[in-house]
CSV table of C-alpha atoms in Angstrom, one decimal:
chain,number,residue,atom,x,y,z
A,165,MET,CA,0.0,0.0,0.0
A,166,LYS,CA,0.9,3.6,-0.3
A,167,ILE,CA,0.8,5.2,3.1
A,168,LEU,CA,1.0,8.7,4.3
A,169,LEU,CA,2.6,8.8,7.7
A,170,VAL,CA,2.3,12.0,9.8
A,171,VAL,CA,4.3,12.2,13.0
A,172,PRO,CA,5.2,15.3,15.1
A,173,PHE,CA,8.6,14.0,16.1
A,174,LEU,CA,11.4,13.1,13.7
A,175,PRO,CA,12.0,9.4,13.6
A,176,TYR,CA,15.5,8.2,13.7
A,177,PRO,CA,17.6,5.5,15.4
A,178,GLY,CA,19.2,6.4,18.8
A,179,ALA,CA,16.7,9.1,19.6
A,180,GLY,CA,16.5,10.1,23.2
A,181,HIS,CA,12.8,11.3,22.9
A,182,ALA,CA,10.1,8.7,23.3
A,183,GLY,CA,8.0,10.1,20.5
A,184,SER,CA,10.9,9.9,18.1
A,185,LYS,CA,11.8,6.3,19.2
A,186,TYR,CA,8.2,5.1,18.7
A,187,ALA,CA,8.0,6.9,15.3
A,188,TYR,CA,11.2,5.2,14.2
A,189,HIS,CA,10.0,1.7,15.1
A,190,LEU,CA,6.7,2.4,13.3
A,191,LEU,CA,8.5,3.8,10.2
A,192,ARG,CA,10.9,0.9,10.1
A,193,THR,CA,8.0,-1.6,10.3
A,194,LEU,CA,5.9,0.0,7.6
A,195,VAL,CA,8.7,0.4,5.0
A,196,GLU,CA,9.3,-3.3,5.0
A,197,GLN,CA,5.9,-3.9,3.3
A,198,HIS,CA,4.7,-0.6,2.1
A,199,GLU,CA,5.5,2.6,0.2
A,200,VAL,CA,5.7,5.3,2.8
A,201,HIS,CA,5.6,9.1,2.4
A,202,LEU,CA,6.7,10.8,5.7
A,203,VAL,CA,5.5,14.2,7.0
A,204,THR,CA,7.1,15.3,10.2
A,205,ARG,CA,8.6,18.0,12.3
A,206,ALA,CA,12.4,18.5,12.8
A,207,PHE,CA,13.8,20.3,15.9
A,208,PRO,CA,16.9,22.3,15.9
A,209,GLY,CA,19.9,19.9,15.5
A,210,GLU,CA,17.9,17.1,14.1
A,211,GLU,CA,18.5,18.0,10.4
A,212,VAL,CA,21.5,15.6,10.4
A,213,HIS,CA,19.1,12.7,10.4
A,214,LEU,CA,17.2,13.8,7.3
A,215,PRO,CA,19.5,12.1,4.7
A,216,GLN,CA,19.1,8.7,6.3
A,217,LEU,CA,15.3,9.2,6.3
A,218,ARG,CA,15.2,10.1,2.7
A,219,GLY,CA,16.9,6.8,2.0
A,220,MET,CA,14.0,4.9,3.8
A,221,VAL,CA,11.0,6.6,2.4
A,222,THR,CA,9.5,7.5,-1.0
A,223,GLY,CA,8.8,11.0,0.1
A,224,LEU,CA,9.8,13.3,2.9
A,225,GLU,CA,8.2,16.7,4.0
A,226,VAL,CA,9.4,18.5,7.0
A,227,VAL,CA,8.3,21.5,9.1
A,228,ALA,CA,10.3,23.2,11.8
A,229,GLY,CA,9.5,22.2,15.4
A,230,PRO,CA,8.7,24.9,18.0
A,231,GLY,CA,12.3,24.9,19.3
A,232,ALA,CA,13.5,25.0,22.9
A,233,TYR,CA,10.9,25.2,25.6
A,234,SER,CA,11.6,28.7,26.9
A,235,GLY,CA,9.9,32.1,27.4
A,236,PRO,CA,6.3,32.7,28.7
A,237,SER,CA,4.1,29.7,28.9
A,238,VAL,CA,1.5,31.3,26.6
A,239,THR,CA,4.1,32.1,24.0
A,240,MET,CA,5.4,28.6,24.1
A,241,LEU,CA,1.9,27.0,23.9
A,242,ALA,CA,1.2,29.2,20.8
A,243,ARG,CA,4.4,28.0,19.2
A,244,VAL,CA,3.6,24.4,19.9
A,245,VAL,CA,0.0,24.7,18.6
A,246,GLY,CA,1.3,26.6,15.5
A,247,SER,CA,3.8,23.9,14.7
A,248,HIS,CA,1.0,21.3,14.8
A,249,TRP,CA,-1.2,23.3,12.5
A,250,LEU,CA,1.7,23.7,10.1
A,251,LEU,CA,2.2,19.9,10.2
A,252,ALA,CA,-1.4,19.3,9.4
A,253,LYS,CA,-1.4,21.8,6.7
A,254,LEU,CA,1.6,20.3,5.0
A,255,ALA,CA,0.0,16.8,5.2
A,256,ARG,CA,-3.1,18.2,3.5
A,257,THR,CA,-1.0,19.7,0.8
A,258,VAL,CA,0.5,16.3,0.2
A,259,LEU,CA,-2.9,14.6,0.1
A,260,GLU,CA,-4.1,17.1,-2.5
A,261,ARG,CA,-1.1,16.4,-4.7
A,262,GLU,CA,-1.0,12.6,-4.4
A,263,GLN,CA,-3.4,9.7,-3.8
A,264,PHE,CA,-2.8,7.4,-0.9
A,265,ASP,CA,-4.3,4.2,0.2
A,266,LEU,CA,-4.2,5.0,3.9
A,267,CYS,CA,-3.1,7.8,6.3
A,268,GLN,CA,-1.6,7.0,9.7
A,269,VAL,CA,-1.4,10.1,12.1
A,270,GLU,CA,0.5,10.0,15.4
A,271,TYR,CA,-0.5,11.9,18.6
A,272,THR,CA,-3.8,13.5,19.4
A,273,GLU,CA,-2.4,16.9,18.9
A,274,SER,CA,-1.6,16.2,15.3
A,275,GLY,CA,-5.2,15.0,14.9
A,276,VAL,CA,-6.8,18.2,16.2
A,277,PHE,CA,-6.0,20.1,13.0
A,278,TRP,CA,-6.4,17.1,10.6
A,279,ASN,CA,-8.6,17.4,7.7
A,280,VAL,CA,-8.9,13.9,6.1
A,281,PRO,CA,-10.4,13.6,2.6
A,282,ARG,CA,-13.5,11.3,2.7
A,283,ASP,CA,-11.9,9.0,0.2
A,284,THR,CA,-8.8,8.3,2.3
A,285,PRO,CA,-9.2,6.0,5.3
A,286,ALA,CA,-7.2,7.2,8.3
A,287,VAL,CA,-6.0,5.8,11.6
A,288,ILE,CA,-4.6,7.7,14.6
A,289,SER,CA,-2.4,6.5,17.5
A,290,LEU,CA,-3.1,7.9,21.0
A,291,ILE,CA,0.4,7.9,22.6
A,292,ASP,CA,-1.5,8.8,25.7
A,293,VAL,CA,-5.1,9.2,26.4
A,294,MET,CA,-4.7,12.8,27.4
A,295,ALA,CA,-8.0,13.1,29.3
A,296,LYS,CA,-6.9,10.4,31.8
A,297,PRO,CA,-4.2,12.3,33.6
A,298,ALA,CA,-6.3,15.5,33.3
A,299,ARG,CA,-9.1,13.8,35.1
A,300,ARG,CA,-6.7,12.4,37.7
A,301,ARG,CA,-5.4,15.9,38.4
A,302,TYR,CA,-8.9,17.2,38.7
A,303,LEU,CA,-10.0,14.6,41.2
A,304,ALA,CA,-6.8,15.1,43.3
A,305,ALA,CA,-7.1,19.0,43.3
A,306,LYS,CA,-8.5,20.9,46.2
A,307,GLY,CA,-9.9,24.3,46.9
A,308,ILE,CA,-10.1,26.9,44.1
A,309,GLY,CA,-7.5,24.8,42.1
A,310,ARG,CA,-10.2,22.1,41.8
A,311,LEU,CA,-12.4,24.4,39.7
A,312,THR,CA,-9.4,25.2,37.3
A,313,ALA,CA,-8.4,21.5,37.1
A,314,TRP,CA,-12.1,20.7,36.3
A,315,GLY,CA,-12.0,23.2,33.3
A,316,LYS,CA,-8.8,21.8,32.0
A,317,TRP,CA,-10.3,18.3,32.2
A,318,LEU,CA,-13.3,19.3,30.3
A,319,ILE,CA,-11.2,21.1,27.6
A,320,THR,CA,-8.8,18.2,27.3
A,321,ARG,CA,-11.6,15.7,26.9
A,322,GLY,CA,-13.4,17.9,24.3
A,323,VAL,CA,-10.3,18.4,22.3
A,324,GLU,CA,-9.4,14.8,22.4
A,325,ALA,CA,-13.0,13.7,21.3
A,326,TYR,CA,-12.8,16.1,18.4
A,327,ALA,CA,-9.5,14.7,17.2
A,328,ILE,CA,-10.6,11.1,17.5
A,329,SER,CA,-13.9,11.7,15.6
A,330,LYS,CA,-12.0,12.3,12.4
A,331,PHE,CA,-10.5,8.8,12.1
A,332,GLN,CA,-11.9,5.4,11.3
A,333,ARG,CA,-9.5,3.5,13.6
A,334,VAL,CA,-7.8,4.4,16.9
A,335,PHE,CA,-4.7,2.8,18.4
A,336,ALA,CA,-4.2,2.8,22.1
A,337,LEU,CA,-0.9,1.6,23.4
A,338,SER,CA,-2.1,-0.4,26.4
A,339,ASP,CA,-5.2,-2.4,27.6
A,340,GLU,CA,-5.7,0.3,30.2
A,341,ASP,CA,-5.7,3.2,27.7
A,342,ARG,CA,-8.2,1.3,25.5
A,343,LYS,CA,-10.5,0.9,28.5
A,344,TRP,CA,-10.3,4.6,29.2
A,345,ALA,CA,-10.8,5.5,25.5
A,346,ASN,CA,-13.8,3.1,25.2
A,347,GLU,CA,-15.4,4.8,28.3
A,348,LEU,CA,-14.7,8.4,27.2
A,349,TYR,CA,-15.2,8.1,23.5
A,350,PRO,CA,-17.6,5.1,22.9
A,351,GLN,CA,-18.1,5.9,19.3
A,352,ALA,CA,-14.4,5.3,18.5
A,353,ASN,CA,-13.1,2.1,17.1
A,354,VAL,CA,-10.1,1.4,19.4
A,355,GLN,CA,-7.7,-1.5,19.6
A,356,VAL,CA,-4.4,-2.0,21.3
A,357,LEU,CA,-1.1,-1.6,19.5
A,358,LYS,CA,1.8,-2.8,21.7
A,359,TYR,CA,4.9,-1.3,20.1
A,360,PRO,CA,8.4,-2.6,20.6
A,361,ALA,CA,9.8,0.7,22.0
A,362,ALA,CA,12.7,-0.9,23.8
A,363,ILE,CA,13.9,-3.6,21.5
A,364,GLU,CA,17.3,-1.9,20.9
A,365,PHE,CA,18.0,-2.3,24.6
A,366,ILE,CA,17.6,-6.0,24.8
A,367,GLY,CA,20.9,-7.8,25.1
A,368,LEU,CA,22.9,-4.8,26.3
A,369,PRO,CA,26.0,-6.0,28.3
A,370,ARG,CA,25.7,-4.9,31.9
A,371,HIS,CA,28.5,-2.8,33.4
A,372,GLU,CA,26.8,-2.3,36.7
A,373,MET,CA,27.9,0.4,39.2
A,374,GLN,CA,26.6,-1.2,42.4
A,375,TYR,CA,25.1,1.8,44.1
A,376,ARG,CA,24.0,3.9,41.2
A,377,VAL,CA,20.3,4.9,40.9
A,378,LEU,CA,19.2,6.2,37.5
A,379,PHE,CA,16.4,8.4,36.1
A,380,VAL,CA,16.0,9.2,32.5
A,381,GLY,CA,13.5,11.7,31.0
A,382,ALA,CA,12.8,15.0,29.3
A,383,LEU,CA,13.4,17.3,32.1
A,384,ASN,CA,11.5,20.2,30.5
A,385,ARG,CA,8.3,18.3,31.1
A,386,PRO,CA,6.5,19.1,34.3
A,387,PRO,CA,5.5,15.4,35.1
A,388,ASN,CA,9.2,14.4,35.0
A,389,LEU,CA,10.3,17.3,37.1
A,390,GLU,CA,7.6,16.5,39.6
A,391,ALA,CA,8.7,12.8,39.6
A,392,VAL,CA,12.4,13.6,40.3
A,393,GLN,CA,11.6,16.2,43.0
A,394,TRP,CA,9.2,13.7,44.8
A,395,PHE,CA,11.9,11.1,44.7
A,396,ILE,CA,14.6,13.5,46.0
A,397,ASP,CA,12.5,14.9,48.8
A,398,GLY,CA,10.6,11.8,49.9
A,399,CYS,CA,13.0,8.9,49.2
A,400,TRP,CA,16.6,9.9,48.6
A,401,PRO,CA,17.3,10.8,52.2
A,402,ASP,CA,16.2,7.4,53.6
A,403,ILE,CA,18.2,5.8,50.7
A,404,ARG,CA,21.3,7.7,51.6
A,405,ARG,CA,21.0,6.8,55.3
A,406,HIS,CA,20.9,3.0,54.6
A,407,VAL,CA,23.3,3.1,51.6
A,408,PRO,CA,25.7,6.1,52.2
A,409,THR,CA,27.6,5.5,48.9
A,410,ALA,CA,24.5,5.6,46.7
A,411,GLU,CA,24.4,8.1,43.8
A,412,PHE,CA,21.5,9.4,41.9
A,413,HIS,CA,22.1,10.1,38.3
A,414,ILE,CA,19.6,12.3,36.4
A,415,VAL,CA,19.8,12.0,32.6
A,416,GLY,CA,17.8,14.2,30.2
A,417,HIS,CA,17.6,17.5,28.3
A,418,GLY,CA,15.9,20.7,29.1
A,419,LEU,CA,16.4,20.9,33.0
A,420,PRO,CA,15.6,24.5,34.1
A,421,ASP,CA,18.4,26.3,35.9
A,422,ALA,CA,16.4,26.5,39.2
A,423,ASN,CA,16.1,22.8,39.5
A,424,ARG,CA,19.8,22.2,38.4
A,425,ASN,CA,21.0,24.7,41.0
A,426,ARG,CA,18.9,23.1,43.8
A,427,TRP,CA,19.7,19.5,43.0
A,428,SER,CA,23.4,20.1,42.4
A,429,THR,CA,23.9,21.2,46.1
A,430,ASP,CA,23.8,17.5,47.1
A,431,PRO,CA,27.1,15.9,46.0
A,432,SER,CA,25.3,12.5,45.9
A,433,ILE,CA,23.0,13.7,43.1
A,434,LYS,CA,24.6,13.9,39.6
A,435,VAL,CA,22.7,16.1,37.1
A,436,VAL,CA,24.0,14.5,33.9
A,437,GLY,CA,21.9,16.4,31.5
A,438,PRO,CA,21.6,15.4,27.8
A,439,VAL,CA,23.8,12.5,26.5
A,440,ASP,CA,24.6,11.1,23.1
A,441,SER,CA,24.1,7.4,24.2
A,442,VAL,CA,21.6,6.8,26.9
A,443,GLU,CA,22.3,3.1,26.5
A,444,GLU,CA,25.6,3.5,28.4
A,445,HIS,CA,23.8,4.9,31.4
A,446,TYR,CA,21.2,2.0,31.5
A,447,LYS,CA,24.1,-0.5,31.3
A,448,ALA,CA,25.8,1.1,34.4
A,449,ALA,CA,22.7,1.6,36.6
A,450,ALA,CA,22.0,-0.7,39.5
A,451,VAL,CA,18.4,0.4,39.9
A,452,PHE,CA,16.3,2.5,37.6
A,453,VAL,CA,13.6,4.6,39.2
A,454,ALA,CA,10.5,5.9,37.6
A,455,PRO,CA,8.2,7.6,40.3
A,456,ILE,CA,5.3,8.3,37.9
A,457,LEU,CA,2.7,10.4,39.7
A,458,THR,CA,0.2,11.2,37.1
A,459,GLY,CA,1.2,9.4,33.9
A,460,GLY,CA,-0.7,7.9,31.1
A,461,GLY,CA,-0.1,5.5,28.2
A,462,ILE,CA,3.1,3.6,28.0
A,463,ILE,CA,6.0,4.9,30.0
A,464,VAL,CA,8.9,4.3,27.4
A,465,LYS,CA,11.6,4.9,30.0
A,466,ILE,CA,10.3,2.0,32.0
A,467,LEU,CA,10.3,-0.3,29.0
A,468,ASP,CA,13.9,0.8,28.2
A,469,GLY,CA,15.0,0.0,31.7
A,470,LEU,CA,13.2,-3.4,31.7
A,471,ALA,CA,14.7,-4.3,28.3
A,472,ALA,CA,18.1,-3.3,29.4
A,473,GLY,CA,18.0,-5.8,32.3
A,474,VAL,CA,18.0,-3.0,35.0
A,475,PRO,CA,15.6,-3.7,38.0
A,476,VAL,CA,13.0,-1.0,37.8
A,477,VAL,CA,11.1,0.6,40.7
A,478,THR,CA,8.0,2.6,39.8
A,479,THR,CA,4.5,3.4,40.9
A,480,GLY,CA,1.2,1.7,40.1
A,481,ARG,CA,0.5,4.4,37.5
A,482,GLY,CA,3.9,3.9,35.9
A,483,ASN,CA,3.2,0.2,35.5
A,484,GLU,CA,-0.5,0.3,34.6
A,485,GLY,CA,0.0,0.4,30.9
A,486,ILE,CA,2.9,-2.2,31.0
A,487,GLY,CA,1.3,-4.7,33.2
A,488,ALA,CA,4.6,-6.3,34.6
A,489,GLU,CA,4.3,-8.6,37.6
A,490,ASN,CA,5.0,-6.8,40.8
A,491,GLY,CA,7.8,-8.3,42.8
A,492,LYS,CA,9.0,-10.5,39.9
A,493,SER,CA,9.5,-8.4,36.7
A,494,ILE,CA,9.2,-5.0,38.3
A,495,VAL,CA,8.9,-3.4,41.8
A,496,VAL,CA,5.8,-1.2,42.4
A,497,ALA,CA,5.5,1.1,45.3
A,498,ASP,CA,3.3,4.2,45.7
A,499,GLU,CA,4.3,5.7,49.1
A,500,PRO,CA,7.8,7.4,49.5
A,501,GLU,CA,8.7,5.1,52.3
A,502,ASN,CA,7.9,1.9,50.4
A,503,PHE,CA,9.6,3.3,47.3
A,504,ALA,CA,12.8,4.2,49.2
A,505,LEU,CA,12.7,0.8,51.0
A,506,SER,CA,12.4,-1.1,47.6
A,507,VAL,CA,15.4,0.8,46.1
A,508,ILE,CA,17.4,0.0,49.3
A,509,ARG,CA,16.6,-3.7,49.2
A,510,LEU,CA,17.8,-3.8,45.5
A,511,LEU,CA,21.0,-1.9,46.2
A,512,LYS,CA,22.0,-4.2,49.0
A,513,ASN,CA,21.1,-7.5,47.2
A,514,LYS,CA,22.8,-8.2,44.0
A,515,GLU,CA,21.1,-11.6,43.6
A,516,LEU,CA,17.8,-9.8,43.9
A,517,ARG,CA,18.9,-7.2,41.3
A,518,ASP,CA,20.0,-9.8,38.9
A,519,GLU,CA,16.7,-11.9,39.2
A,520,THR,CA,14.4,-8.8,38.9
A,521,GLY,CA,16.4,-7.4,35.9
A,522,LYS,CA,16.4,-10.7,34.1
A,523,ALA,CA,12.6,-11.3,34.7
A,524,GLY,CA,11.9,-7.8,33.4
A,525,GLN,CA,13.9,-8.3,30.3
A,526,GLU,CA,12.1,-11.6,29.6
A,527,TYR,CA,8.7,-9.9,30.0
A,528,ILE,CA,9.6,-7.2,27.4
A,529,GLU,CA,10.8,-9.9,25.0
A,530,ARG,CA,7.5,-11.7,25.4
A,531,GLU,CA,4.9,-9.0,25.5
A,532,PHE,CA,6.4,-6.2,23.3
A,533,SER,CA,7.8,-8.1,20.3
A,534,SER,CA,8.4,-6.6,17.0
A,535,ILE,CA,6.5,-9.6,15.4
A,536,GLY,CA,3.4,-8.8,17.4
A,537,PHE,CA,3.6,-5.1,16.5
A,538,ALA,CA,3.8,-5.7,12.8
A,539,SER,CA,0.9,-8.4,12.9
A,540,THR,CA,-1.3,-5.9,14.8
A,541,LEU,CA,-0.6,-3.2,12.2
A,542,ALA,CA,-1.2,-5.6,9.3
A,543,HIS,CA,-4.6,-6.9,10.6
A,544,ALA,CA,-5.8,-3.3,11.5
A,545,TYR,CA,-4.9,-2.1,8.0
A,546,THR,CA,-6.7,-5.0,6.4
A,547,ASP,CA,-9.9,-4.5,8.3
A,548,LEU,CA,-9.8,-0.8,7.7
A,549,MET,CA,-9.4,-1.1,4.0
A,550,ARG,CA,-12.1,-3.8,3.9
A,551,ASP,CA,-14.6,-1.5,5.8
A,552,HIS,CA,-13.6,1.4,3.7
A,553,GLN,CA,-14.4,-0.5,0.4
A,554,ALA,CA,-17.6,-1.6,1.9
A,555,SER,CA,-18.6,2.0,2.8
A,556,LYS,CA,-17.7,3.2,-0.7
A,557,GLY,CA,-19.8,0.4,-2.2
A,558,LEU,CA,-22.8,1.4,0.0
A,559,GLU,CA,-22.4,5.1,-1.0
A,560,SER,CA,-22.4,4.1,-4.6
A,561,ARG,CA,-25.7,2.1,-4.3
A,562,ARG,CA,-27.3,5.0,-2.5
A,563,GLU,CA,-26.2,7.4,-5.4
A,564,MET,CA,-27.7,5.0,-7.9
A,565,GLU,CA,-31.0,4.8,-6.0
A,566,ILE,CA,-31.2,8.6,-5.9
């Protein structure tokens, strides 16, 4: 088939951003069987990957991303929204110029401005069900903040419903997100697509630093900043009391100066920042922590940790889209005291670390395989094209009757 693929994050191997990693796995799978025309955004510095992409696809169209997350929040929001609008506009231009069998669009934000021709079947992937964390923030809010959170929840749900309504098929990335999507948007045709986001980490040789604790994530995102601060405030003091030689390494781009200055005052906390090879940090970690407090969808950093064979400690919300067995493949703890205790136990017991890491890796190999991913896509596309042809036939009969 000839497919138009629209993704807001540039797909390329070795990407540190979860959206780019997922997009690259998707693109790599599609080009094995189909003719793919890619429409995407490129952020500053990513232009070096464009030649490789041109060698993979039959067509490539690129708009500039919104750049670094800086300046007033309203200005930044306008830049982000504007870049999604430009992405959709460019995709529409391509659709007017060429005929495609199918369109696949990634991210709800990309679907908001999408204007799909009636004669082209289209599918969208919900990387997260955005209304889920918005509703949780509303339910957890108190006082006057609860009214504001309620308004944000209603807006988020309305925007997401509008985007989803334009597509004949919807992919959710976990059973949990499919359940939420079915409840929130009962008219949508939703199915689960478990993508192999962490397959490049499987089989990494371990070079463990015994007392090193690792967090990886985009540090310009409030949920990640919130998670790290929660861990430093509520867990790290207890961990250091029981394991005085423990070090906490924080890897990721975009950390605000205020957080960097505050966290760097503790010599046991190493603010590493952005790195060229995040794999090296997974190989060296004794424990990976992902204290996800709001969360939604699949937490790719957790998949990466599990696939790399690092024992992972997370919260119930961090694990809800992954479904690994607590106490075997992963360790789940929601309260700071229990979270800290879980990390301490792993740091002090190499046998437990090895067993947990191995079980986590085996779980990823079993449940998030590239074969299963490709099979889900193939069946979804077949069903979508069959339904589309049936719909066209029905419209033709109606026109003849008129």
